């Protein structure tokens, strides 16, 4: 049975039994502690913890998940993977244990020709929490399982919680006995014999503080009991498809087959090669799904994980002997398998492949640059007499150049070196902690929303900002540092919830409105507006005058000019997006945006820089749309209707079933959007593109001003042109040629100055070579050149002096100069000095240490520098002392 069919049967089974089929949430997680969704219940957490009222009593879904903790283990075992799918059925205070068991057992054991999975009942077992006698009784009655096929396990194995105080409950798992070849009889914890493939969580309790899986108290029972189940789709697939592991199922194995074809290697012949084939298959599929959900390669958070996955796949193909670009061969194979369950991948594959192929090309360049850095690190390590590459250097290669640590370890071993992996992991841990702290600072977690939930229980906040800019309202409540407070006095900054508000809360790339909230003797300045809990709009305010109390009647007024400019910018973003797609084609899809009054930026999928002509064309198409005075309208519909209608959705966003679609000129621009907009495109005003740049492999960013800000920008540009025209005595149209001429003349003059400076420096070479200092038989020249001599000229001087000295005596030349406040030093040795066991690299490191810096190079010539110019004389003396010590020692 194909994986897509297993998926379809699951959803159909539960839909037929009254469950609402809920689409998978995007892979990027809104939880501040997670980069990606890692469980089927992820999008239902607000219902389980009481933040939101569920819109349906029971639901079913197949959730896309990515787990990244075990990336290094992928392929080494048959269990570890990154992307996986979790089938689940959920009840929010509707049915409980008996129906959950009944549903699961029926679907698992029903014959395949009747719509089930057809598992043999005789090899199925159930595990239960050891105190859950109720569940044991249900398994006996519903499934007819005897006592010897019901396993009691402890809290660590069969009790679920979110890891924080809140809902929890006992679990019950369905296991399959795969036979003695997979492990010992009745050995529940080791081996792969008794494989769990469906976990039923009976969410009935409330837990307190505590660590681990069993180190917390059970405080009581929930008022409403919930069901949360998770069936591992990949596990069921390999059980039903007769293969031993997830890598060999229909959605993954074709990539391995293609990789064997490209590399000429055989899967199943050598464990090391098998690991690499599995890494390739797993990571290519994961990358396909991540990019499909709007993640782009980068150096932070989810983008960093995606980049790592892609680069590990590419590197594995190279280790298998395939040097050519591989993603162009492998990604379409993965698409062919995954499109059966996710047809949207087909329509979006142009963008997905563009991002992936651009990252591969960037990594191929990185391998060249990083290898050079690696070679220098190896040379420095060996020169110092060490046998281990520093963890900091391995981290730099990993973090800056994208070198996987296993690549660094492998290349170091080829050079006879170890790698300080402990130091590397320590630095990686520090980086992850910084990333998590940053994420927590930007998102609101579940643990501290009790105050918001308390106010949310009083009702939703009505948003009136689409129709009006001011509203009479009432203060529903206020919060100080997250806790509900009775009042706030002048000078305090607090959060306020109103019954209704015209203030737009930041979302969809549009920043929050500014304005005032006024009452009897009360004046509040609105600093920010957010939606920390669905249905609740929270205003961060400064109490400018009076005392604020819950229940106050107030008048909320958005700053008119602010909103007008914000609408111009947001509508302008839609216009630029449509212009991009018209000029570049449908693959130029928005992957992120930001707009504030008068300014917009838009990130979009594209692999190369836009030339000036293309930028001008995009700007012209956008302004023609503004000039046409296209109507702007918004209407509500279901999400499937919006998709059928061709509306574009922002990647990574989670949408309700009812969505708002904003049109500009009908189908020319049609996007899902909750932002505020102008009524006609002409109200966007002037639109001028100010920049275009790269923000990552396969992603470009375009920036623009609109309305008065665009006019101000053009005014500044005009004033600059006028100033240049006056200073250069040229008409505006003559400026490009005039500036080019001046630049060429300056280049020629600088080249002549450089030649003269070099000649002046080298004139000193003959005199320096005439009078070397004898240091225990070594002829030593230590010279501080005039300030301003660059490294290249300093090197020429050192080599020239060395060349003029007698070759029948060992000679060492050290020359130093301070350029732009930074000292630099070059040391050159002749052949006889090297025979005396002197090395330029050793000497330059001694000099550079006195300069507060570092140095290195070959045995005959080495160069270094630092930041402490005051140490220049000491540096030359230290070289002289080191020569004497080496010769006499």
PDB file of N, CA and C in Angstrom, residues 29 69 88 267 363 655 697 850:
ATOM      1  N   UNK A  29       7.409  26.529  13.228  1.00  0.00           N
ATOM      2  CA  UNK A  29       6.554  26.519  14.416  1.00  0.00           C
ATOM      3  C   UNK A  29       6.420  27.914  15.018  1.00  0.00           C
ATOM      4  N   UNK A  69      17.166  17.211  16.188  1.00  0.00           N
ATOM      5  CA  UNK A  69      18.129  16.892  17.252  1.00  0.00           C
ATOM      6  C   UNK A  69      19.084  15.782  16.851  1.00  0.00           C
ATOM      7  N   UNK A  88      -3.139  11.904  12.983  1.00  0.00           N
ATOM      8  CA  UNK A  88      -3.725  12.028  14.302  1.00  0.00           C
ATOM      9  C   UNK A  88      -5.226  12.225  14.268  1.00  0.00           C
ATOM     10  N   UNK A 267      23.626   0.232  -3.273  1.00  0.00           N
ATOM     11  CA  UNK A 267      23.017   0.310  -1.944  1.00  0.00           C
ATOM     12  C   UNK A 267      22.928  -1.086  -1.365  1.00  0.00           C
ATOM     13  N   UNK A 363      27.148  26.443  -2.304  1.00  0.00           N
ATOM     14  CA  UNK A 363      27.949  25.527  -1.499  1.00  0.00           C
ATOM     15  C   UNK A 363      29.143  24.999  -2.282  1.00  0.00           C
ATOM     16  N   UNK A 655      -3.560  29.823   8.382  1.00  0.00           N
ATOM     17  CA  UNK A 655      -4.803  30.528   8.087  1.00  0.00           C
ATOM     18  C   UNK A 655      -6.004  29.791   8.675  1.00  0.00           C
ATOM     19  N   UNK A 697      20.646  32.357  -0.391  1.00  0.00           N
ATOM     20  CA  UNK A 697      20.642  31.630  -1.654  1.00  0.00           C
ATOM     21  C   UNK A 697      19.220  31.504  -2.188  1.00  0.00           C
ATOM     22  N   UNK A 850      53.960  40.759  19.828  1.00  0.00           N
ATOM     23  CA  UNK A 850      54.275  42.063  20.409  1.00  0.00           C
ATOM     24  C   UNK A 850      53.384  43.169  19.842  1.00  0.00           C
TER      25      UNK A 850
END
